Amino acid sequence: MRTSWHEIWGSGRGPAARLAPQTRILAGAAFFAACLMSPALSAPGTVFITATTAVWIYASGLPGRALRSSALLGLAMFLPYFLLVPLMVKGPSVTGPGTGWAGALAVPWGILLHGLAGLLIATATIATLTASDLRGGLLALPFPRVLAAILVQIVHQTFVLLSETNRVAAAMAVRGGSGRWRAAVRMLSSLPRVWLPRILGRADRVAAAMEIRGFAEADLRIFGQRVIRAPDAVVIVLAGAVLAVAATLRLRLL
Amino acid sequence: MTSPAPALVFDGVTVRYEVDASPAVDNVTFSLAAGERAALVGLNGSGKTTILLAAVGLVPYEGDIRVCGTPVSRRTAAEVRDRVGFLFNLPDDQLLFPKVIEDVAFGLLRRGFDRTEAYRKAVLALDSLGVGALAEWPLQHLSHGQKQRVALAGAMITDPPLLLLDEPSASLDPPGRRALAGILGRLDAAMLIATHDLDFGRRLCRRLILLEGGKVANDGEDLSTIQRLWEME
Ligand SMILES: Nc1ncnc2c1ncn2[C@@H]1O[C@H](COP(=O)(O)OP(=O)(O)O)[C@@H](O)[C@H]1O
Ligand SMILES: [Mg+2]
C-alpha cells in the first residue's frame, strides 16, 4: 500500500471539516455502528449501508488515493471468504435465510459488505481529523477529565509511534533492498521483539513526564474548543436518525 | 538578610529499586546553591537519572531531599515540581501535545494564564532558543535537536529556579552541543546536568559531581580524579 495511515489523518477536504471535531467523531462512530448493525442480506439493508458509506466518504473529502488503498485493503481482507462458499454449499445449511448457493453466498457477502463499509467509514472519519482535532474532540465529549487526559495522551503517543514506524519501515526497506511486501512482512514479524519493549519502556517514561509536567491534574479544556453550532446539531440529529433506521432494518429482519 | 535557600539539597540520600538489591543511589550528599550549575557525571548505570527522579519525588528514597527549602515528599510533590524544569533524555518522552506551541504553552495554561498571553510567551521562549519559526509545526516533523529545544522551552517557560537535565547533549551533533551549551549558559536558574560527556559538562559547569556505583566519588572542580578513573576503564 502506498498510502500510509499516518498520512490519512486530517487529509480530507470535504464539507465535514466545517463541523466541530467532536461532531465528526460522533458522526463517524454513529455511521460505523449503523452500518455494522443493519442487515446486509436484504435489498434495503444493502442500499442503506452503501448509501451511508458513500455519503460519509463524500462529506469527509477522503482523497482518492486513500480511498483506493483502503478499498483494496478491504477487498483483500474480506473477499477470500468467498472461497469458502463451495464448502458451505455441500454442508448442511444452517446459516442464513436461504439454502444451497444463495444461503452459502449470503455469509461472505455479509462479511464483505459490513467489513468494507466499516473500514471505509473509519478511514473517512480519520481523514476528517487532524491530531489536534482528535484531541479537541475527545476533550469536548463528556468523558471524565482523567479519562479524557489519558485518551488524549494515547492518541498523541500513537501518532509519535506511527511516525517512528514510518522511519523504521523506511530503514528496513533500505536495508532489505527489495520490495515493500518483504519490508512489511519483516516489520510485522519484528513487532513483538522490537516494539513491545520499546513501548513498555516509553510508557514508563511518558508516565513520569506526565506527572512532572502536571498533565493529569491540568484541566485540558484550557486549550479551548469549538462550540456546537447549528450544522453540528443537524448532523448529530441526522446521525441519530441513521442509527434509528439501522435499528429498524435490523429488527424487521428478526 | 538571609541568603535564599539552596536550590537543591541531598542529605544522605539512598534509593533502592528493589528491597534487597544493592542501592542505585547510595548515601549521596551534596547541595546546589541558588543559581549554581553543577554537572553530575558518571558512567551508564551510575545513578544519575535516579538522582534526578528522586529530586522530583518520582522514586521513593531514604534521607532528606529539599528543593528551594521544601522537603520532597508525596505530599509536596506538586509544589516541588512547580519549581523544577525537567529535561528528559529523550524529548519524545516529555512532549505531550501535537503542536509545538501547545506543548510549550502548557505550563502556563496549567497555571491559569489565558491562551493569548500563554501563546505569546511561548513564542518568545521559542525565539530565545532560535526555534520561534517552528511554533505552528506538528511535533512529528521536527528533528531531534529541534524537539529538544522545544522541550527545553516548555521546561523554562515558567521560569523555574531549578533545572534538572538528563544527558541533554546525548544524540546532538557537535554544533548542536555547542549551541545547547550556549543557551543553557545564559539562563539564571540553578542546574544539575547529568552527563557522561565531560566536554559538555565542563563547558557549562566548573563543579563536577562524580558518581560511581551510586556513590559520590568526587565533588569539586578538579578533573584529574575523573580522568584517572575513566582512563582506567
Ligand atoms: N526502574 C528501575 N528498576 C530497577 N532498577 C533500576 C531502574 N532504573 C534504574 N535502575 C538501576 O539503577 C541503577 C542506576 O541507574 P540510572 O540512575 O538510570 O543510571 P544512569 O542514569 O547514570 O545511567 C542501574 O543499576 C540501573 O540498572
Ligand atoms: Mg540515565
Short mmCIF file of C-alpha atoms and ligand atoms in Angstrom, two decimals:
data_model
loop_
_atom_site.label_atom_id
_atom_site.label_comp_id
_atom_site.label_asym_id
_atom_site.label_seq_id
_atom_site.Cartn_x
_atom_site.Cartn_y
_atom_site.Cartn_z
CA MET A 1 0.00 0.00 0.00
CA ARG A 2 1.35 3.32 -0.99
CA THR A 3 -0.70 5.41 1.38
CA SER A 4 0.27 5.02 5.00
CA TRP A 5 -2.29 5.51 7.75
CA HIS A 6 -0.17 8.21 9.16
CA GLU A 7 -0.80 10.38 6.12
CA ILE A 8 -4.55 9.85 6.04
CA TRP A 9 -5.24 11.66 9.31
CA GLY A 10 -6.67 15.07 8.58
CA SER A 11 -6.19 14.68 4.84
CA GLY A 12 -9.89 15.08 3.99
CA ARG A 13 -11.01 18.29 2.34
CA GLY A 14 -14.77 17.78 2.44
CA PRO A 15 -17.66 19.71 3.97
CA ALA A 16 -17.32 17.71 7.22
CA ALA A 17 -14.25 19.79 8.04
CA ARG A 18 -16.58 22.65 8.87
CA LEU A 19 -18.12 20.70 11.75
CA ALA A 20 -16.72 20.79 15.27
CA PRO A 21 -14.28 17.90 15.84
CA GLN A 22 -16.50 16.27 18.44
CA THR A 23 -19.33 16.18 15.89
CA ARG A 24 -17.06 14.44 13.39
CA ILE A 25 -16.08 11.82 15.95
CA LEU A 26 -19.69 11.23 16.99
CA ALA A 27 -20.99 11.09 13.42
CA GLY A 28 -18.24 8.71 12.32
CA ALA A 29 -18.95 6.43 15.27
CA ALA A 30 -22.71 6.54 14.62
CA PHE A 31 -22.34 5.71 10.91
CA PHE A 32 -19.89 2.94 11.71
CA ALA A 33 -22.29 1.39 14.21
CA ALA A 34 -25.27 1.84 11.88
CA CYS A 35 -23.53 0.00 9.02
CA LEU A 36 -22.47 -2.89 11.20
CA MET A 37 -25.93 -3.10 12.70
CA SER A 38 -28.06 -3.10 9.59
CA PRO A 39 -28.57 -6.39 7.75
CA ALA A 40 -26.60 -6.94 4.56
CA LEU A 41 -28.88 -9.59 3.14
CA SER A 42 -31.96 -7.53 2.31
CA ALA A 43 -32.08 -5.09 -0.55
CA PRO A 44 -32.96 -2.13 1.71
CA GLY A 45 -30.10 -3.09 4.01
CA THR A 46 -27.63 -3.20 1.17
CA VAL A 47 -28.81 0.12 -0.21
CA PHE A 48 -28.74 1.70 3.25
CA ILE A 49 -25.19 0.56 4.00
CA THR A 50 -23.87 1.61 0.60
CA ALA A 51 -25.59 4.99 0.75
CA THR A 52 -24.43 5.80 4.29
CA THR A 53 -20.86 4.87 3.42
CA ALA A 54 -20.91 6.87 0.19
CA VAL A 55 -22.35 9.96 1.84
CA TRP A 56 -19.80 9.94 4.66
CA ILE A 57 -16.92 9.39 2.25
CA TYR A 58 -18.15 12.35 0.22
CA ALA A 59 -18.58 14.53 3.31
CA SER A 60 -15.11 13.67 4.58
CA GLY A 61 -13.47 14.53 1.28
CA LEU A 62 -11.24 11.46 1.62
CA PRO A 63 -8.57 11.81 -1.09
CA GLY A 64 -8.96 9.38 -4.00
CA ARG A 65 -5.63 7.73 -3.38
CA ALA A 66 -6.50 6.92 0.24
CA LEU A 67 -9.97 5.74 -0.83
CA ARG A 68 -8.48 3.35 -3.38
CA SER A 69 -5.92 1.98 -0.94
CA SER A 70 -8.39 1.31 1.80
CA ALA A 71 -10.94 -0.19 -0.62
CA LEU A 72 -8.22 -2.51 -1.92
CA LEU A 73 -7.19 -3.40 1.60
CA GLY A 74 -10.82 -4.17 2.44
CA LEU A 75 -11.27 -6.36 -0.63
CA ALA A 76 -8.06 -8.20 0.14
CA MET A 77 -9.22 -8.78 3.68
CA PHE A 78 -12.80 -9.81 3.05
CA LEU A 79 -13.05 -11.31 -0.48
CA PRO A 80 -11.23 -14.54 0.48
CA TYR A 81 -14.28 -15.60 2.47
CA PHE A 82 -15.97 -16.33 -0.85
CA LEU A 83 -13.53 -19.19 -1.26
CA LEU A 84 -15.43 -20.95 1.49
CA VAL A 85 -18.67 -20.90 -0.48
CA PRO A 86 -18.27 -24.30 -2.21
CA LEU A 87 -17.67 -25.92 1.15
CA MET A 88 -20.74 -24.35 2.63
CA VAL A 89 -22.99 -25.40 -0.23
CA LYS A 90 -22.22 -29.04 0.37
CA GLY A 91 -22.54 -28.84 4.11
CA PRO A 92 -25.85 -28.82 5.92
CA SER A 93 -27.46 -25.44 5.53
CA VAL A 94 -27.61 -23.89 8.96
CA THR A 95 -26.62 -20.37 8.08
CA GLY A 96 -28.55 -17.52 6.58
CA PRO A 97 -32.08 -17.45 5.32
CA GLY A 98 -31.67 -19.30 2.03
CA THR A 99 -30.40 -22.75 1.25
CA GLY A 100 -27.96 -24.01 -1.35
CA TRP A 101 -25.89 -21.44 -3.22
CA ALA A 102 -27.92 -18.44 -2.12
CA GLY A 103 -27.56 -19.34 1.52
CA ALA A 104 -23.86 -20.06 1.13
CA LEU A 105 -23.19 -16.80 -0.68
CA ALA A 106 -25.06 -14.82 1.96
CA VAL A 107 -22.39 -15.33 4.59
CA PRO A 108 -19.33 -13.98 2.75
CA TRP A 109 -21.47 -11.24 1.22
CA GLY A 110 -22.45 -10.06 4.67
CA ILE A 111 -18.82 -10.11 5.77
CA LEU A 112 -17.68 -8.24 2.69
CA LEU A 113 -20.33 -5.54 2.86
CA HIS A 114 -20.04 -4.93 6.59
CA GLY A 115 -16.27 -5.16 6.58
CA LEU A 116 -15.76 -2.87 3.62
CA ALA A 117 -18.29 -0.31 4.85
CA GLY A 118 -16.79 -0.31 8.34
CA LEU A 119 -13.28 0.11 7.04
CA LEU A 120 -14.20 2.92 4.64
CA ILE A 121 -16.22 4.79 7.25
CA ALA A 122 -13.37 4.51 9.73
CA THR A 123 -10.91 5.76 7.13
CA ALA A 124 -13.19 8.63 6.17
CA THR A 125 -13.60 9.63 9.81
CA ILE A 126 -9.84 9.55 10.28
CA ALA A 127 -9.48 11.78 7.24
CA THR A 128 -11.69 14.42 8.84
CA LEU A 129 -9.50 14.65 11.96
CA THR A 130 -6.01 16.04 12.48
CA ALA A 131 -4.21 15.14 15.68
CA SER A 132 -5.25 18.46 17.21
CA ASP A 133 -8.87 17.94 16.10
CA LEU A 134 -8.96 14.50 17.61
CA ARG A 135 -7.64 15.84 20.88
CA GLY A 136 -10.03 18.77 20.90
CA GLY A 137 -12.92 16.49 20.04
CA LEU A 138 -12.13 13.97 22.75
CA LEU A 139 -11.84 16.73 25.34
CA ALA A 140 -15.15 18.21 24.29
CA LEU A 141 -17.02 14.94 24.61
CA PRO A 142 -18.42 14.28 28.07
CA PHE A 143 -15.77 11.87 29.31
CA PRO A 144 -14.47 12.23 32.86
CA ARG A 145 -11.44 14.54 32.88
CA VAL A 146 -8.81 11.96 33.74
CA LEU A 147 -10.15 9.53 31.14
CA ALA A 148 -10.07 12.31 28.55
CA ALA A 149 -6.49 13.19 29.51
CA ILE A 150 -5.44 9.57 29.14
CA LEU A 151 -7.28 9.14 25.83
CA VAL A 152 -5.66 12.29 24.52
CA GLN A 153 -2.23 11.02 25.52
CA ILE A 154 -2.89 7.62 23.95
CA VAL A 155 -3.79 9.39 20.73
CA HIS A 156 -0.72 11.58 20.85
CA GLN A 157 1.67 8.74 21.65
CA THR A 158 0.11 6.67 18.89
CA PHE A 159 0.95 9.43 16.45
CA VAL A 160 4.51 9.54 17.74
CA LEU A 161 4.79 5.77 17.33
CA LEU A 162 3.26 5.93 13.87
CA SER A 163 5.83 8.39 12.65
CA GLU A 164 8.54 6.27 14.22
CA THR A 165 7.08 3.24 12.49
CA ASN A 166 7.38 5.06 9.20
CA ARG A 167 11.04 5.70 9.85
CA VAL A 168 11.65 2.11 10.85
CA ALA A 169 9.82 0.93 7.75
CA ALA A 170 11.98 3.19 5.62
CA ALA A 171 15.10 1.89 7.31
CA MET A 172 14.01 -1.67 6.73
CA ALA A 173 13.15 -1.01 3.11
CA VAL A 174 16.57 0.50 2.58
CA ARG A 175 18.37 -2.33 4.31
CA GLY A 176 16.23 -5.05 2.79
CA GLY A 177 16.78 -3.51 -0.63
CA SER A 178 13.76 -5.30 -2.04
CA GLY A 179 10.08 -4.53 -2.23
CA ARG A 180 7.62 -3.18 0.23
CA TRP A 181 5.99 -6.51 0.83
CA ARG A 182 9.11 -8.04 2.22
CA ALA A 183 9.67 -5.00 4.37
CA ALA A 184 6.12 -5.22 5.63
CA VAL A 185 6.42 -8.89 6.48
CA ARG A 186 9.68 -8.35 8.27
CA MET A 187 8.31 -5.46 10.17
CA LEU A 188 5.28 -7.43 11.31
CA SER A 189 7.44 -10.30 12.49
CA SER A 190 9.72 -7.94 14.38
CA LEU A 191 6.84 -6.21 16.15
CA PRO A 192 6.81 -8.23 19.35
CA ARG A 193 10.57 -8.33 19.73
CA VAL A 194 11.40 -4.76 18.78
CA TRP A 195 8.32 -2.77 19.60
CA LEU A 196 6.91 -4.19 22.78
CA PRO A 197 9.97 -3.48 24.95
CA ARG A 198 10.25 -0.04 23.41
CA ILE A 199 6.62 0.75 24.01
CA LEU A 200 6.74 -0.51 27.58
CA GLY A 201 9.90 1.45 28.36
CA ARG A 202 8.45 4.52 26.81
CA ALA A 203 5.17 4.15 28.66
CA ASP A 204 7.13 4.32 31.91
CA ARG A 205 8.99 7.44 30.91
CA VAL A 206 5.97 9.18 29.42
CA ALA A 207 4.06 8.49 32.63
CA ALA A 208 6.90 10.12 34.58
CA ALA A 209 6.85 13.12 32.23
CA MET A 210 3.08 13.43 32.60
CA GLU A 211 3.49 13.54 36.36
CA ILE A 212 6.31 16.06 36.36
CA ARG A 213 4.54 18.35 33.93
CA GLY A 214 1.26 18.12 35.86
CA PHE A 215 -0.60 16.73 32.88
CA ALA A 216 -3.22 14.70 34.71
CA GLU A 217 -4.18 17.46 37.15
CA ALA A 218 -4.47 20.08 34.46
CA ASP A 219 -7.86 20.87 33.02
CA LEU A 220 -7.10 20.35 29.37
CA ARG A 221 -10.15 22.29 28.32
CA ILE A 222 -7.88 25.30 28.69
CA PHE A 223 -6.97 24.57 25.10
CA GLY A 224 -10.32 25.86 24.08
CA GLN A 225 -12.75 24.02 21.90
CA ARG A 226 -15.15 24.69 19.09
CA VAL A 227 -18.66 25.19 20.27
CA ILE A 228 -21.51 23.26 18.76
CA ARG A 229 -23.31 25.32 16.10
CA ALA A 230 -26.43 24.71 14.02
CA PRO A 231 -24.77 22.50 11.37
CA ASP A 232 -23.35 20.34 14.16
CA ALA A 233 -26.77 19.93 15.71
CA VAL A 234 -28.22 18.96 12.32
CA VAL A 235 -25.51 16.37 11.72
CA ILE A 236 -25.87 14.91 15.19
CA VAL A 237 -29.63 14.57 14.74
CA LEU A 238 -29.02 13.05 11.31
CA ALA A 239 -26.54 10.56 12.70
CA GLY A 240 -29.09 9.61 15.35
CA ALA A 241 -31.70 9.10 12.63
CA VAL A 242 -29.33 6.91 10.63
CA LEU A 243 -28.78 4.79 13.72
CA ALA A 244 -32.55 4.52 14.21
CA VAL A 245 -33.06 3.40 10.60
CA ALA A 246 -30.34 0.78 11.02
CA ALA A 247 -32.02 -0.49 14.16
CA THR A 248 -35.39 -0.69 12.38
CA LEU A 249 -33.94 -2.61 9.45
CA ARG A 250 -32.30 -4.99 11.88
CA LEU A 251 -35.46 -5.56 13.90
CA ARG A 252 -37.55 -6.20 10.79
CA LEU A 253 -35.23 -8.96 9.85
CA LEU A 254 -35.52 -10.69 13.20
CA MET B 1 19.48 39.49 55.23
CA THR B 2 19.13 35.76 54.84
CA SER B 3 20.53 34.24 51.69
CA PRO B 4 17.99 32.32 49.58
CA ALA B 5 17.56 28.62 50.33
CA PRO B 6 19.76 26.34 48.25
CA ALA B 7 18.09 25.26 45.02
CA LEU B 8 18.68 21.61 45.79
CA VAL B 9 19.89 19.69 48.82
CA PHE B 10 20.60 15.96 49.03
CA ASP B 11 21.43 14.77 52.52
CA GLY B 12 22.33 11.10 52.97
CA VAL B 13 20.00 10.00 50.20
CA THR B 14 19.69 6.31 49.35
CA VAL B 15 17.43 4.84 46.66
CA ARG B 16 16.70 1.15 46.25
CA TYR B 17 14.59 -0.02 43.33
CA GLU B 18 14.23 -3.47 44.89
CA VAL B 19 14.12 -4.15 48.59
CA ASP B 20 17.15 -6.39 48.86
CA ALA B 21 19.04 -5.19 45.78
CA SER B 22 22.11 -3.03 46.18
CA PRO B 23 21.13 0.66 46.17
CA ALA B 24 21.06 2.55 42.86
CA VAL B 25 21.95 5.70 44.82
CA ASP B 26 23.96 5.21 47.97
CA ASN B 27 24.13 7.77 50.78
CA VAL B 28 24.51 10.75 48.45
CA THR B 29 25.05 14.20 49.93
CA PHE B 30 25.51 17.46 48.05
CA SER B 31 23.93 20.86 47.82
CA LEU B 32 23.39 23.26 44.95
CA ALA B 33 23.16 26.98 45.74
CA ALA B 34 20.58 29.20 44.05
CA GLY B 35 21.77 29.86 40.51
CA GLU B 36 24.65 27.41 40.77
CA ARG B 37 25.42 24.94 37.99
CA ALA B 38 26.93 21.50 38.53
CA ALA B 39 27.50 18.56 36.23
CA LEU B 40 26.55 15.16 37.55
CA VAL B 41 29.00 12.94 35.74
CA GLY B 42 29.17 9.19 35.78
CA LEU B 43 29.15 6.17 33.54
CA ASN B 44 25.97 4.42 32.44
CA GLY B 45 24.17 2.94 35.41
CA SER B 46 25.99 5.07 37.97
CA GLY B 47 22.72 6.54 39.24
CA LYS B 48 22.45 9.92 37.51
CA THR B 49 18.87 9.53 36.28
CA THR B 50 17.80 8.07 39.60
CA ILE B 51 19.09 11.17 41.43
CA LEU B 52 17.14 13.47 39.12
CA LEU B 53 13.96 11.43 39.53
CA ALA B 54 14.35 11.37 43.31
CA ALA B 55 14.66 15.16 43.31
CA VAL B 56 11.12 15.46 41.92
CA GLY B 57 9.72 12.71 44.11
CA LEU B 58 9.31 10.11 41.39
CA VAL B 59 11.22 7.39 43.22
CA PRO B 60 10.96 6.65 46.94
CA TYR B 61 14.14 7.45 48.89
CA GLU B 62 15.64 7.39 52.34
CA GLY B 63 17.33 10.52 53.67
CA ASP B 64 16.48 14.13 53.05
CA ILE B 65 15.92 15.99 49.77
CA ARG B 66 14.92 19.65 49.60
CA VAL B 67 14.06 21.77 46.59
CA CYS B 68 14.27 25.51 47.34
CA GLY B 69 13.86 24.67 51.01
CA THR B 70 10.83 22.41 50.60
CA PRO B 71 11.32 18.79 51.65
CA VAL B 72 10.40 16.50 48.75
CA SER B 73 7.63 14.10 49.70
CA ARG B 74 4.49 12.68 48.23
CA ARG B 75 2.54 15.48 49.80
CA THR B 76 4.73 18.28 48.44
CA ALA B 77 5.40 16.71 45.05
CA ALA B 78 3.15 19.11 43.12
CA GLU B 79 4.64 22.17 44.81
CA VAL B 80 8.17 20.90 44.18
CA ARG B 81 7.53 20.18 40.50
CA ASP B 82 6.26 23.71 40.03
CA ARG B 83 9.77 24.91 40.88
CA VAL B 84 11.59 22.48 38.67
CA GLY B 85 12.11 22.34 34.93
CA PHE B 86 12.96 18.80 33.86
CA LEU B 87 14.56 17.82 30.58
CA PHE B 88 14.33 14.12 29.81
CA ASN B 89 16.99 12.23 27.98
CA LEU B 90 14.65 11.71 25.00
CA PRO B 91 12.48 14.71 24.15
CA ASP B 92 9.84 12.40 22.65
CA ASP B 93 9.09 11.17 26.15
CA GLN B 94 8.14 14.54 27.50
CA LEU B 95 6.45 16.24 24.57
CA LEU B 96 2.79 15.62 25.23
CA PHE B 97 0.97 17.67 22.62
CA PRO B 98 0.65 17.50 18.85
CA LYS B 99 1.70 21.07 18.12
CA VAL B 100 4.88 22.85 19.24
CA ILE B 101 3.17 25.96 20.60
CA GLU B 102 0.63 23.93 22.59
CA ASP B 103 3.35 21.94 24.27
CA VAL B 104 5.42 24.97 25.20
CA ALA B 105 2.44 26.97 26.46
CA PHE B 106 1.07 24.12 28.54
CA GLY B 107 2.97 25.01 31.71
CA LEU B 108 1.44 28.50 31.68
CA LEU B 109 -2.06 27.42 30.71
CA ARG B 110 -1.98 24.96 33.57
CA ARG B 111 -1.27 27.82 35.95
CA GLY B 112 -4.26 29.75 34.70
CA PHE B 113 -2.70 32.11 32.16
CA ASP B 114 -5.09 32.97 29.38
CA ARG B 115 -4.44 31.50 25.98
CA THR B 116 -3.30 34.60 24.12
CA GLU B 117 -0.83 35.55 26.82
CA ALA B 118 0.46 31.98 27.21
CA TYR B 119 0.97 31.59 23.46
CA ARG B 120 2.72 34.97 23.23
CA LYS B 121 5.17 33.94 25.95
CA ALA B 122 5.63 30.55 24.34
CA VAL B 123 6.68 32.17 21.08
CA LEU B 124 9.14 34.37 22.99
CA ALA B 125 10.61 31.31 24.71
CA LEU B 126 10.93 29.51 21.38
CA ASP B 127 12.50 32.61 19.84
CA SER B 128 15.08 32.78 22.58
CA LEU B 129 16.11 29.23 21.69
CA GLY B 130 16.23 30.04 17.99
CA VAL B 131 13.19 27.97 17.04
CA GLY B 132 10.45 30.61 17.00
CA ALA B 133 9.62 29.71 13.41
CA LEU B 134 8.54 26.24 14.48
CA ALA B 135 5.68 27.39 16.72
CA GLU B 136 2.90 26.11 14.47
CA TRP B 137 4.64 22.89 13.43
CA PRO B 138 3.43 19.43 14.31
CA LEU B 139 5.96 17.84 16.64
CA GLN B 140 6.47 14.76 14.50
CA HIS B 141 8.07 16.85 11.79
CA LEU B 142 10.92 18.14 13.96
CA SER B 143 14.46 16.84 14.17
CA HIS B 144 15.84 15.54 17.43
CA GLY B 145 17.71 18.76 18.16
CA GLN B 146 14.63 20.87 17.44
CA LYS B 147 12.48 18.68 19.66
CA GLN B 148 14.98 19.10 22.43
CA ARG B 149 14.80 22.87 22.20
CA VAL B 150 11.03 22.71 22.24
CA ALA B 151 11.16 20.52 25.33
CA LEU B 152 13.56 22.98 26.92
CA ALA B 153 11.31 25.92 26.05
CA GLY B 154 8.43 24.07 27.73
CA ALA B 155 10.55 23.41 30.82
CA MET B 156 11.78 27.01 31.10
CA ILE B 157 8.60 28.85 30.33
CA THR B 158 7.54 29.14 33.95
CA ASP B 159 11.00 30.41 34.98
CA PRO B 160 11.69 27.61 37.43
CA PRO B 161 14.59 28.29 39.80
CA LEU B 162 15.96 24.77 39.26
CA LEU B 163 16.57 22.89 36.02
CA LEU B 164 17.29 19.16 36.04
CA LEU B 165 18.71 17.95 32.75
CA ASP B 166 19.22 14.29 31.91
CA GLU B 167 22.01 13.83 29.36
CA PRO B 168 20.93 16.80 27.26
CA SER B 169 23.89 16.53 24.91
CA ALA B 170 23.44 12.87 24.05
CA SER B 171 22.47 12.40 20.40
CA LEU B 172 23.25 16.01 19.45
CA ASP B 173 25.94 16.71 16.88
CA PRO B 174 28.92 18.86 17.96
CA PRO B 175 27.46 22.17 16.72
CA GLY B 176 24.17 21.22 18.40
CA ARG B 177 26.04 20.57 21.62
CA ARG B 178 27.83 23.90 21.47
CA ALA B 179 24.56 25.71 20.74
CA LEU B 180 22.80 23.99 23.64
CA ALA B 181 25.67 24.80 26.00
CA GLY B 182 25.42 28.43 24.88
CA ILE B 183 21.69 28.54 25.57
CA LEU B 184 21.92 26.89 28.97
CA GLY B 185 24.86 29.08 29.92
CA ARG B 186 22.72 32.19 29.55
CA LEU B 187 20.00 31.02 31.96
CA ASP B 188 19.99 32.13 35.61
CA ALA B 189 18.39 29.02 37.04
CA ALA B 190 20.37 26.58 39.14
CA MET B 191 21.14 23.48 37.09
CA LEU B 192 22.06 19.91 37.72
CA ILE B 193 23.22 18.43 34.43
CA ALA B 194 23.54 14.65 34.28
CA THR B 195 26.00 13.68 31.59
CA HIS B 196 28.79 11.35 30.62
CA ASP B 197 30.00 13.96 28.16
CA LEU B 198 32.81 15.57 30.16
CA ASP B 199 33.43 18.15 27.50
CA PHE B 200 29.85 19.34 27.59
CA GLY B 201 29.72 19.32 31.39
CA ARG B 202 32.93 21.28 31.55
CA ARG B 203 31.71 23.86 29.08
CA LEU B 204 28.83 24.75 31.40
CA CYS B 205 29.98 23.96 34.90
CA ARG B 206 33.09 24.38 36.94
CA ARG B 207 31.77 21.99 39.53
CA LEU B 208 31.68 18.30 38.70
CA ILE B 209 29.97 15.76 40.93
CA LEU B 210 31.34 12.35 40.05
CA LEU B 211 29.14 9.32 40.66
CA GLU B 212 30.47 5.80 40.87
CA GLY B 213 28.11 2.92 41.50
CA GLY B 214 25.60 5.23 43.14
CA LYS B 215 28.14 6.92 45.44
CA VAL B 216 29.67 10.36 45.15
CA ALA B 217 33.30 9.61 44.34
CA ASN B 218 34.41 13.19 43.96
CA ASP B 219 32.84 16.65 44.17
CA GLY B 220 34.79 19.68 43.06
CA GLU B 221 36.46 21.50 40.21
CA ASP B 222 39.23 19.01 39.74
CA LEU B 223 39.10 16.94 36.57
CA SER B 224 42.04 14.71 37.33
CA THR B 225 40.14 12.25 39.55
CA ILE B 226 37.60 11.67 36.82
CA GLN B 227 40.20 11.37 34.14
CA ARG B 228 42.17 8.90 36.20
CA LEU B 229 39.11 6.79 36.93
CA TRP B 230 37.74 6.83 33.38
CA GLU B 231 41.09 6.25 31.76
CA MET B 232 41.42 3.06 33.77
CA GLU B 233 38.32 1.51 32.17
N1 LIG C 1 13.11 1.27 37.13
C1 LIG C 1 14.19 0.60 37.61
N2 LIG C 1 14.04 -0.59 38.23
C2 LIG C 1 15.11 -1.25 38.71
N3 LIG C 1 16.38 -0.83 38.60
C3 LIG C 1 16.61 0.35 38.01
C4 LIG C 1 15.52 1.13 37.46
N4 LIG C 1 16.04 2.24 36.91
C5 LIG C 1 17.38 2.16 37.09
N5 LIG C 1 17.73 1.04 37.76
C6 LIG C 1 19.09 0.65 38.15
O1 LIG C 1 19.65 1.67 38.94
C7 LIG C 1 21.00 1.90 38.62
C8 LIG C 1 21.21 3.36 38.24
O2 LIG C 1 20.50 3.64 37.04
P1 LIG C 1 20.38 5.10 36.43
O3 LIG C 1 20.02 6.05 37.50
O4 LIG C 1 19.46 5.01 35.28
O5 LIG C 1 21.87 5.37 35.93
P2 LIG C 1 22.40 6.41 34.84
O6 LIG C 1 21.31 7.39 34.58
O7 LIG C 1 23.60 7.01 35.49
O8 LIG C 1 22.76 5.64 33.64
C9 LIG C 1 21.34 0.95 37.49
O9 LIG C 1 21.99 -0.17 38.06
C10 LIG C 1 20.00 0.55 36.94
O10 LIG C 1 20.04 -0.77 36.47
MG MG C 2 20.39 7.85 32.76
#
